[in-house]
Amino acid sequence: MFHTIQADFYRLFRSKGFWITEILFIITLLLGVLYGVVGSIGVHTDTKAFEKLGDNGGWTGFEAITKTSDNLSNTIIFIIILVVLLIGIDLTQKLYKNSITSGISRAEFYLSKFLVLATLIVLQLILTYSSFLPATLINGMGTAPKHFLSNFLITIGVQFICTLAWVSLVSFVLYATNSIIAAIFTYFVGVSLLSLPTAFYPDIDWLKYLNMQFYFDMVSKQDMVFKTIIIALLITLLFTFSGLQVFKRKDL
């Protein structure tokens, strides 16, 4: 399995699609640093975070941290592109046959992809928050929010779990349909659909966290942290297990 993981990283890092994706992602981060330009998909459960997304002007270092956090959907979209590059091409071109016929089990193949994607999420989150550096150099460091370090670490941890949940869901769609288009639209449609129950049943608090979006300002509310983690973990487990079962039944 180690060699499969190694081969995936080697192939990914030699792919033009990977580097084009990363360059475009860096450009979106720099647009925020220089001009305060951001985009967002879905419904924010924290209205203060949503209002801050509308601020104009370049960001200071600490503003870059909080505002890129408020724009998690942008990071997830680019990670989904990496999911397609890693899994989608394997499935559509049936490249997975080579690994399975060489002796690796389907479960090991599936787990290796999961571990590679988990690593890519970590790297992408690091890249996201590295916007602190150019923002500090251009606009200054700014003022750190209270309890910044602890809140920042919690934010990264919860965002990792939320992103992993979305990656598990998108991966399941890929394994089930072999359709790259379906996988890409899963997030765009899913984040909107999962936000709808809140509109119809606003009194059911747990429904607010179904869209698995988490922002820096939510850390101060412990119930938000707990409920977001629980829902994201349940979705991760559900679709990781379901995706594995689908892949085990897939014809070579």
PDB file of C-alpha atoms in Angstrom:
ATOM      1  CA  MET A   1       0.000   0.000   0.000  1.00  0.00           C
ATOM      2  CA  PHE A   2       2.923   2.322   0.722  1.00  0.00           C
ATOM      3  CA  HIS A   3       4.099   2.024  -2.874  1.00  0.00           C
ATOM      4  CA  THR A   4       0.584   2.854  -4.106  1.00  0.00           C
ATOM      5  CA  ILE A   5       0.552   6.019  -1.984  1.00  0.00           C
ATOM      6  CA  GLN A   6       4.023   6.915  -3.207  1.00  0.00           C
ATOM      7  CA  ALA A   7       2.976   6.366  -6.830  1.00  0.00           C
ATOM      8  CA  ASP A   8      -0.125   8.534  -6.379  1.00  0.00           C
ATOM      9  CA  PHE A   9       1.896  11.460  -5.060  1.00  0.00           C
ATOM     10  CA  TYR A  10       4.491  11.028  -7.806  1.00  0.00           C
ATOM     11  CA  ARG A  11       1.838  11.023 -10.521  1.00  0.00           C
ATOM     12  CA  LEU A  12      -0.062  13.915  -8.963  1.00  0.00           C
ATOM     13  CA  PHE A  13       2.984  16.151  -8.569  1.00  0.00           C
ATOM     14  CA  ARG A  14       3.972  15.498 -12.187  1.00  0.00           C
ATOM     15  CA  SER A  15       0.484  16.368 -13.416  1.00  0.00           C
ATOM     16  CA  LYS A  16      -0.066  19.709 -15.140  1.00  0.00           C
ATOM     17  CA  GLY A  17      -3.621  19.700 -13.821  1.00  0.00           C
ATOM     18  CA  PHE A  18      -2.346  19.670 -10.245  1.00  0.00           C
ATOM     19  CA  TRP A  19      -0.068  22.670 -10.708  1.00  0.00           C
ATOM     20  CA  ILE A  20      -2.657  24.622 -12.691  1.00  0.00           C
ATOM     21  CA  THR A  21      -5.134  24.021  -9.862  1.00  0.00           C
ATOM     22  CA  GLU A  22      -2.643  25.191  -7.242  1.00  0.00           C
ATOM     23  CA  ILE A  23      -1.689  28.301  -9.219  1.00  0.00           C
ATOM     24  CA  LEU A  24      -5.347  29.282  -9.624  1.00  0.00           C
ATOM     25  CA  PHE A  25      -5.899  28.693  -5.914  1.00  0.00           C
ATOM     26  CA  ILE A  26      -2.948  30.909  -5.006  1.00  0.00           C
ATOM     27  CA  ILE A  27      -4.313  33.616  -7.311  1.00  0.00           C
ATOM     28  CA  THR A  28      -7.658  33.565  -5.470  1.00  0.00           C
ATOM     29  CA  LEU A  29      -5.803  33.914  -2.166  1.00  0.00           C
ATOM     30  CA  LEU A  30      -3.762  36.842  -3.474  1.00  0.00           C
ATOM     31  CA  LEU A  31      -6.922  38.572  -4.712  1.00  0.00           C
ATOM     32  CA  GLY A  32      -8.123  38.493  -1.138  1.00  0.00           C
ATOM     33  CA  VAL A  33      -4.820  39.741   0.235  1.00  0.00           C
ATOM     34  CA  LEU A  34      -4.595  42.621  -2.248  1.00  0.00           C
ATOM     35  CA  TYR A  35      -8.212  43.596  -2.822  1.00  0.00           C
ATOM     36  CA  GLY A  36     -10.336  41.765  -0.248  1.00  0.00           C
ATOM     37  CA  VAL A  37     -12.025  39.768  -3.022  1.00  0.00           C
ATOM     38  CA  VAL A  38     -13.641  36.520  -1.900  1.00  0.00           C
ATOM     39  CA  GLY A  39     -16.388  34.171  -3.002  1.00  0.00           C
ATOM     40  CA  SER A  40     -18.716  31.985  -1.005  1.00  0.00           C
ATOM     41  CA  ILE A  41     -21.134  29.126  -1.639  1.00  0.00           C
ATOM     42  CA  GLY A  42     -24.020  28.032   0.531  1.00  0.00           C
ATOM     43  CA  VAL A  43     -25.609  29.426   3.663  1.00  0.00           C
ATOM     44  CA  HIS A  44     -23.528  30.734   6.549  1.00  0.00           C
ATOM     45  CA  THR A  45     -24.657  29.617   9.983  1.00  0.00           C
ATOM     46  CA  ASP A  46     -22.720  32.509  11.481  1.00  0.00           C
ATOM     47  CA  THR A  47     -23.998  35.874  10.230  1.00  0.00           C
ATOM     48  CA  LYS A  48     -21.041  37.867  11.529  1.00  0.00           C
ATOM     49  CA  ALA A  49     -18.671  35.769   9.460  1.00  0.00           C
ATOM     50  CA  PHE A  50     -20.853  36.327   6.405  1.00  0.00           C
ATOM     51  CA  GLU A  51     -20.878  40.097   6.904  1.00  0.00           C
ATOM     52  CA  LYS A  52     -17.085  40.185   7.108  1.00  0.00           C
ATOM     53  CA  LEU A  53     -16.827  38.540   3.697  1.00  0.00           C
ATOM     54  CA  GLY A  54     -18.243  41.712   2.210  1.00  0.00           C
ATOM     55  CA  ASP A  55     -15.474  43.978   3.512  1.00  0.00           C
ATOM     56  CA  ASN A  56     -13.415  45.634   0.806  1.00  0.00           C
ATOM     57  CA  GLY A  57      -9.727  46.483   0.735  1.00  0.00           C
ATOM     58  CA  GLY A  58      -6.532  44.493   1.282  1.00  0.00           C
ATOM     59  CA  TRP A  59      -6.094  42.279   4.308  1.00  0.00           C
ATOM     60  CA  THR A  60      -3.601  42.503   7.127  1.00  0.00           C
ATOM     61  CA  GLY A  61      -1.937  39.278   8.242  1.00  0.00           C
ATOM     62  CA  PHE A  62      -4.489  38.396  10.911  1.00  0.00           C
ATOM     63  CA  GLU A  63      -7.374  39.480   8.685  1.00  0.00           C
ATOM     64  CA  ALA A  64      -6.089  37.037   6.068  1.00  0.00           C
ATOM     65  CA  ILE A  65      -6.349  34.250   8.649  1.00  0.00           C
ATOM     66  CA  THR A  66      -9.900  35.047   9.737  1.00  0.00           C
ATOM     67  CA  LYS A  67     -11.288  35.867   6.295  1.00  0.00           C
ATOM     68  CA  THR A  68      -9.843  32.881   4.471  1.00  0.00           C
ATOM     69  CA  SER A  69     -11.331  30.846   7.316  1.00  0.00           C
ATOM     70  CA  ASP A  70     -14.719  32.440   6.611  1.00  0.00           C
ATOM     71  CA  ASN A  71     -14.318  31.368   2.978  1.00  0.00           C
ATOM     72  CA  LEU A  72     -13.778  27.632   3.522  1.00  0.00           C
ATOM     73  CA  SER A  73     -15.970  26.819   0.502  1.00  0.00           C
ATOM     74  CA  ASN A  74     -13.283  28.203  -1.809  1.00  0.00           C
ATOM     75  CA  THR A  75     -10.674  25.847  -0.351  1.00  0.00           C
ATOM     76  CA  ILE A  76     -13.027  22.863  -0.566  1.00  0.00           C
ATOM     77  CA  ILE A  77     -13.754  23.512  -4.253  1.00  0.00           C
ATOM     78  CA  PHE A  78     -10.072  23.350  -5.153  1.00  0.00           C
ATOM     79  CA  ILE A  79      -9.618  20.218  -3.036  1.00  0.00           C
ATOM     80  CA  ILE A  80     -12.501  18.591  -4.919  1.00  0.00           C
ATOM     81  CA  ILE A  81     -10.627  19.278  -8.156  1.00  0.00           C
ATOM     82  CA  LEU A  82      -7.695  17.359  -6.644  1.00  0.00           C
ATOM     83  CA  VAL A  83     -10.076  14.512  -5.750  1.00  0.00           C
ATOM     84  CA  VAL A  84     -11.106  14.336  -9.390  1.00  0.00           C
ATOM     85  CA  LEU A  85      -7.471  14.341 -10.520  1.00  0.00           C
ATOM     86  CA  LEU A  86      -6.569  11.555  -8.095  1.00  0.00           C
ATOM     87  CA  ILE A  87      -9.617   9.266  -8.186  1.00  0.00           C
ATOM     88  CA  GLY A  88     -11.736  10.380 -11.131  1.00  0.00           C
ATOM     89  CA  ILE A  89      -9.105   9.736 -13.776  1.00  0.00           C
ATOM     90  CA  ASP A  90      -8.289   6.331 -12.248  1.00  0.00           C
ATOM     91  CA  LEU A  91     -11.940   5.303 -12.408  1.00  0.00           C
ATOM     92  CA  THR A  92     -12.888   6.713 -15.801  1.00  0.00           C
ATOM     93  CA  GLN A  93      -9.797   5.216 -17.465  1.00  0.00           C
ATOM     94  CA  LYS A  94      -9.893   2.098 -15.240  1.00  0.00           C
ATOM     95  CA  LEU A  95      -6.263   2.568 -14.225  1.00  0.00           C
ATOM     96  CA  TYR A  96      -7.054   0.916 -10.893  1.00  0.00           C
ATOM     97  CA  LYS A  97      -6.909  -2.451 -12.677  1.00  0.00           C
ATOM     98  CA  ASN A  98      -3.108  -2.288 -12.707  1.00  0.00           C
ATOM     99  CA  SER A  99      -2.891  -1.921  -8.930  1.00  0.00           C
ATOM    100  CA  ILE A 100      -5.475  -4.596  -8.143  1.00  0.00           C
ATOM    101  CA  THR A 101      -4.075  -7.168 -10.574  1.00  0.00           C
ATOM    102  CA  SER A 102      -0.595  -6.594  -9.126  1.00  0.00           C
ATOM    103  CA  GLY A 103      -1.740  -7.947  -5.758  1.00  0.00           C
ATOM    104  CA  ILE A 104      -3.083  -5.018  -3.727  1.00  0.00           C
ATOM    105  CA  SER A 105      -6.567  -5.586  -2.323  1.00  0.00           C
ATOM    106  CA  ARG A 106      -9.468  -3.282  -3.096  1.00  0.00           C
ATOM    107  CA  ALA A 107      -9.661  -2.219   0.536  1.00  0.00           C
ATOM    108  CA  GLU A 108      -5.955  -1.303   0.525  1.00  0.00           C
ATOM    109  CA  PHE A 109      -6.361   0.591  -2.743  1.00  0.00           C
ATOM    110  CA  TYR A 110      -9.339   2.504  -1.341  1.00  0.00           C
ATOM    111  CA  LEU A 111      -7.538   3.258   1.929  1.00  0.00           C
ATOM    112  CA  SER A 112      -4.440   4.469   0.088  1.00  0.00           C
ATOM    113  CA  LYS A 113      -6.538   6.980  -1.864  1.00  0.00           C
ATOM    114  CA  PHE A 114      -8.218   8.097   1.368  1.00  0.00           C
ATOM    115  CA  LEU A 115      -4.843   8.695   3.060  1.00  0.00           C
ATOM    116  CA  VAL A 116      -3.479  10.610   0.069  1.00  0.00           C
ATOM    117  CA  LEU A 117      -6.567  12.831   0.037  1.00  0.00           C
ATOM    118  CA  ALA A 118      -6.328  13.418   3.800  1.00  0.00           C
ATOM    119  CA  THR A 119      -2.723  14.520   3.309  1.00  0.00           C
ATOM    120  CA  LEU A 120      -3.718  16.815   0.448  1.00  0.00           C
ATOM    121  CA  ILE A 121      -6.353  18.436   2.675  1.00  0.00           C
ATOM    122  CA  VAL A 122      -3.671  19.217   5.270  1.00  0.00           C
ATOM    123  CA  LEU A 123      -1.371  20.669   2.609  1.00  0.00           C
ATOM    124  CA  GLN A 124      -4.194  22.724   1.108  1.00  0.00           C
ATOM    125  CA  LEU A 125      -5.174  24.158   4.495  1.00  0.00           C
ATOM    126  CA  ILE A 126      -1.535  25.072   5.134  1.00  0.00           C
ATOM    127  CA  LEU A 127      -1.442  26.815   1.760  1.00  0.00           C
ATOM    128  CA  THR A 128      -4.719  28.584   2.555  1.00  0.00           C
ATOM    129  CA  TYR A 129      -3.456  30.081   5.788  1.00  0.00           C
ATOM    130  CA  SER A 130      -0.029  30.874   4.366  1.00  0.00           C
ATOM    131  CA  SER A 131      -1.819  33.929   2.931  1.00  0.00           C
ATOM    132  CA  PHE A 132      -0.847  35.408   6.316  1.00  0.00           C
ATOM    133  CA  LEU A 133       2.693  35.927   4.976  1.00  0.00           C
ATOM    134  CA  PRO A 134       2.035  38.070   1.858  1.00  0.00           C
ATOM    135  CA  ALA A 135      -0.745  39.910   3.698  1.00  0.00           C
ATOM    136  CA  THR A 136       1.667  40.808   6.506  1.00  0.00           C
ATOM    137  CA  LEU A 137       4.380  41.891   4.075  1.00  0.00           C
ATOM    138  CA  ILE A 138       2.004  44.069   2.044  1.00  0.00           C
ATOM    139  CA  ASN A 139      -0.482  45.413   4.599  1.00  0.00           C
ATOM    140  CA  GLY A 140       1.122  44.729   7.970  1.00  0.00           C
ATOM    141  CA  MET A 141       0.346  42.114  10.604  1.00  0.00           C
ATOM    142  CA  GLY A 142      -2.665  43.844  12.147  1.00  0.00           C
ATOM    143  CA  THR A 143      -4.146  43.039  15.545  1.00  0.00           C
ATOM    144  CA  ALA A 144      -4.495  39.450  16.694  1.00  0.00           C
ATOM    145  CA  PRO A 145      -7.966  38.410  17.928  1.00  0.00           C
ATOM    146  CA  LYS A 146      -8.266  37.294  21.548  1.00  0.00           C
ATOM    147  CA  HIS A 147      -7.084  33.734  22.227  1.00  0.00           C
ATOM    148  CA  PHE A 148      -5.889  33.636  18.640  1.00  0.00           C
ATOM    149  CA  LEU A 149      -3.543  30.634  18.732  1.00  0.00           C
ATOM    150  CA  SER A 150      -5.894  28.218  20.491  1.00  0.00           C
ATOM    151  CA  ASN A 151      -8.880  29.326  18.404  1.00  0.00           C
ATOM    152  CA  PHE A 152      -6.848  29.068  15.205  1.00  0.00           C
ATOM    153  CA  LEU A 153      -5.733  25.506  15.970  1.00  0.00           C
ATOM    154  CA  ILE A 154      -9.311  24.470  16.762  1.00  0.00           C
ATOM    155  CA  THR A 155     -10.497  26.092  13.521  1.00  0.00           C
ATOM    156  CA  ILE A 156      -7.962  24.182  11.433  1.00  0.00           C
ATOM    157  CA  GLY A 157      -8.855  20.907  13.150  1.00  0.00           C
ATOM    158  CA  VAL A 158     -12.597  21.302  12.621  1.00  0.00           C
ATOM    159  CA  GLN A 159     -12.133  22.510   9.038  1.00  0.00           C
ATOM    160  CA  PHE A 160      -9.991  19.455   8.314  1.00  0.00           C
ATOM    161  CA  ILE A 161     -12.793  17.172   9.535  1.00  0.00           C
ATOM    162  CA  CYS A 162     -15.432  19.116   7.556  1.00  0.00           C
ATOM    163  CA  THR A 163     -13.348  19.002   4.388  1.00  0.00           C
ATOM    164  CA  LEU A 164     -12.703  15.288   4.876  1.00  0.00           C
ATOM    165  CA  ALA A 165     -16.468  14.764   5.082  1.00  0.00           C
ATOM    166  CA  TRP A 166     -17.005  16.555   1.768  1.00  0.00           C
ATOM    167  CA  VAL A 167     -14.138  14.623   0.184  1.00  0.00           C
ATOM    168  CA  SER A 168     -15.690  11.345   1.389  1.00  0.00           C
ATOM    169  CA  LEU A 169     -19.044  12.332  -0.110  1.00  0.00           C
ATOM    170  CA  VAL A 170     -17.531  13.389  -3.449  1.00  0.00           C
ATOM    171  CA  SER A 171     -15.370  10.245  -3.552  1.00  0.00           C
ATOM    172  CA  PHE A 172     -18.459   8.093  -2.972  1.00  0.00           C
ATOM    173  CA  VAL A 173     -20.186   9.756  -5.925  1.00  0.00           C
ATOM    174  CA  LEU A 174     -17.112   9.110  -8.075  1.00  0.00           C
ATOM    175  CA  TYR A 175     -16.942   5.433  -7.127  1.00  0.00           C
ATOM    176  CA  ALA A 176     -20.700   5.020  -7.614  1.00  0.00           C
ATOM    177  CA  THR A 177     -21.077   6.850 -10.937  1.00  0.00           C
ATOM    178  CA  ASN A 178     -17.611   7.051 -12.543  1.00  0.00           C
ATOM    179  CA  SER A 179     -18.728  10.556 -13.498  1.00  0.00           C
ATOM    180  CA  ILE A 180     -16.360  13.476 -12.970  1.00  0.00           C
ATOM    181  CA  ILE A 181     -19.152  15.955 -13.745  1.00  0.00           C
ATOM    182  CA  ALA A 182     -21.424  14.391 -11.112  1.00  0.00           C
ATOM    183  CA  ALA A 183     -18.631  14.554  -8.553  1.00  0.00           C
ATOM    184  CA  ILE A 184     -17.922  18.229  -9.201  1.00  0.00           C
ATOM    185  CA  PHE A 185     -21.591  19.166  -8.972  1.00  0.00           C
ATOM    186  CA  THR A 186     -21.994  17.151  -5.763  1.00  0.00           C
ATOM    187  CA  TYR A 187     -20.509  19.947  -3.683  1.00  0.00           C
ATOM    188  CA  PHE A 188     -22.299  22.817  -5.412  1.00  0.00           C
ATOM    189  CA  VAL A 189     -25.673  21.098  -5.189  1.00  0.00           C
ATOM    190  CA  GLY A 190     -25.016  19.385  -1.881  1.00  0.00           C
ATOM    191  CA  VAL A 191     -24.029  22.459   0.094  1.00  0.00           C
ATOM    192  CA  SER A 192     -27.220  24.199  -1.025  1.00  0.00           C
ATOM    193  CA  LEU A 193     -29.490  21.208  -0.380  1.00  0.00           C
ATOM    194  CA  LEU A 194     -27.993  20.576   3.045  1.00  0.00           C
ATOM    195  CA  SER A 195     -28.652  24.204   3.930  1.00  0.00           C
ATOM    196  CA  LEU A 196     -32.363  23.971   3.037  1.00  0.00           C
ATOM    197  CA  PRO A 197     -33.585  22.085   6.147  1.00  0.00           C
ATOM    198  CA  THR A 198     -32.536  25.057   8.283  1.00  0.00           C
ATOM    199  CA  ALA A 199     -34.880  27.302   6.302  1.00  0.00           C
ATOM    200  CA  PHE A 200     -37.861  24.981   6.863  1.00  0.00           C
ATOM    201  CA  TYR A 201     -37.053  23.931  10.428  1.00  0.00           C
ATOM    202  CA  PRO A 202     -35.107  26.826  11.991  1.00  0.00           C
ATOM    203  CA  ASP A 203     -35.843  25.615  15.531  1.00  0.00           C
ATOM    204  CA  ILE A 204     -33.925  22.353  15.054  1.00  0.00           C
ATOM    205  CA  ASP A 205     -30.424  23.493  15.949  1.00  0.00           C
ATOM    206  CA  TRP A 206     -28.525  20.453  14.609  1.00  0.00           C
ATOM    207  CA  LEU A 207     -29.738  21.121  11.066  1.00  0.00           C
ATOM    208  CA  LYS A 208     -27.629  24.292  10.939  1.00  0.00           C
ATOM    209  CA  TYR A 209     -24.466  22.197  10.763  1.00  0.00           C
ATOM    210  CA  LEU A 210     -25.424  19.799   7.973  1.00  0.00           C
ATOM    211  CA  ASN A 211     -23.620  21.896   5.347  1.00  0.00           C
ATOM    212  CA  MET A 212     -20.334  21.329   7.219  1.00  0.00           C
ATOM    213  CA  GLN A 213     -19.051  24.877   6.959  1.00  0.00           C
ATOM    214  CA  PHE A 214     -16.947  26.146   9.868  1.00  0.00           C
ATOM    215  CA  TYR A 215     -15.414  29.571  10.409  1.00  0.00           C
ATOM    216  CA  PHE A 216     -12.992  31.186  12.827  1.00  0.00           C
ATOM    217  CA  ASP A 217     -15.699  33.183  14.609  1.00  0.00           C
ATOM    218  CA  MET A 218     -17.608  29.989  15.444  1.00  0.00           C
ATOM    219  CA  VAL A 219     -14.853  28.724  17.765  1.00  0.00           C
ATOM    220  CA  SER A 220     -16.070  30.869  20.655  1.00  0.00           C
ATOM    221  CA  LYS A 221     -19.335  28.897  20.688  1.00  0.00           C
ATOM    222  CA  GLN A 222     -18.520  25.436  22.024  1.00  0.00           C
ATOM    223  CA  ASP A 223     -21.828  23.917  20.962  1.00  0.00           C
ATOM    224  CA  MET A 224     -21.091  24.917  17.346  1.00  0.00           C
ATOM    225  CA  VAL A 225     -17.688  23.232  17.503  1.00  0.00           C
ATOM    226  CA  PHE A 226     -19.102  20.037  19.015  1.00  0.00           C
ATOM    227  CA  LYS A 227     -22.097  19.717  16.692  1.00  0.00           C
ATOM    228  CA  THR A 228     -20.075  20.483  13.563  1.00  0.00           C
ATOM    229  CA  ILE A 229     -17.493  17.823  14.479  1.00  0.00           C
ATOM    230  CA  ILE A 230     -20.130  15.171  15.255  1.00  0.00           C
ATOM    231  CA  ILE A 231     -22.038  15.688  12.007  1.00  0.00           C
ATOM    232  CA  ALA A 232     -18.876  15.850   9.879  1.00  0.00           C
ATOM    233  CA  LEU A 233     -17.485  12.658  11.439  1.00  0.00           C
ATOM    234  CA  LEU A 234     -20.767  10.790  10.927  1.00  0.00           C
ATOM    235  CA  ILE A 235     -20.901  11.839   7.271  1.00  0.00           C
ATOM    236  CA  THR A 236     -17.242  10.893   6.795  1.00  0.00           C
ATOM    237  CA  LEU A 237     -17.799   7.420   8.250  1.00  0.00           C
ATOM    238  CA  LEU A 238     -21.036   6.873   6.319  1.00  0.00           C
ATOM    239  CA  PHE A 239     -19.708   7.783   2.883  1.00  0.00           C
ATOM    240  CA  THR A 240     -16.245   6.284   3.388  1.00  0.00           C
ATOM    241  CA  PHE A 241     -17.825   2.932   4.253  1.00  0.00           C
ATOM    242  CA  SER A 242     -20.396   3.249   1.449  1.00  0.00           C
ATOM    243  CA  GLY A 243     -17.728   4.158  -1.085  1.00  0.00           C
ATOM    244  CA  LEU A 244     -15.646   1.137  -0.082  1.00  0.00           C
ATOM    245  CA  GLN A 245     -18.623  -1.197  -0.493  1.00  0.00           C
ATOM    246  CA  VAL A 246     -19.367   0.236  -3.940  1.00  0.00           C
ATOM    247  CA  PHE A 247     -15.735  -0.129  -5.017  1.00  0.00           C
ATOM    248  CA  LYS A 248     -15.554  -3.732  -3.785  1.00  0.00           C
ATOM    249  CA  ARG A 249     -18.449  -4.589  -6.116  1.00  0.00           C
ATOM    250  CA  LYS A 250     -17.069  -2.717  -9.109  1.00  0.00           C
ATOM    251  CA  ASP A 251     -16.130  -4.841 -12.128  1.00  0.00           C
ATOM    252  CA  LEU A 252     -12.534  -4.810 -13.303  1.00  0.00           C
TER     253      LEU A 252
END
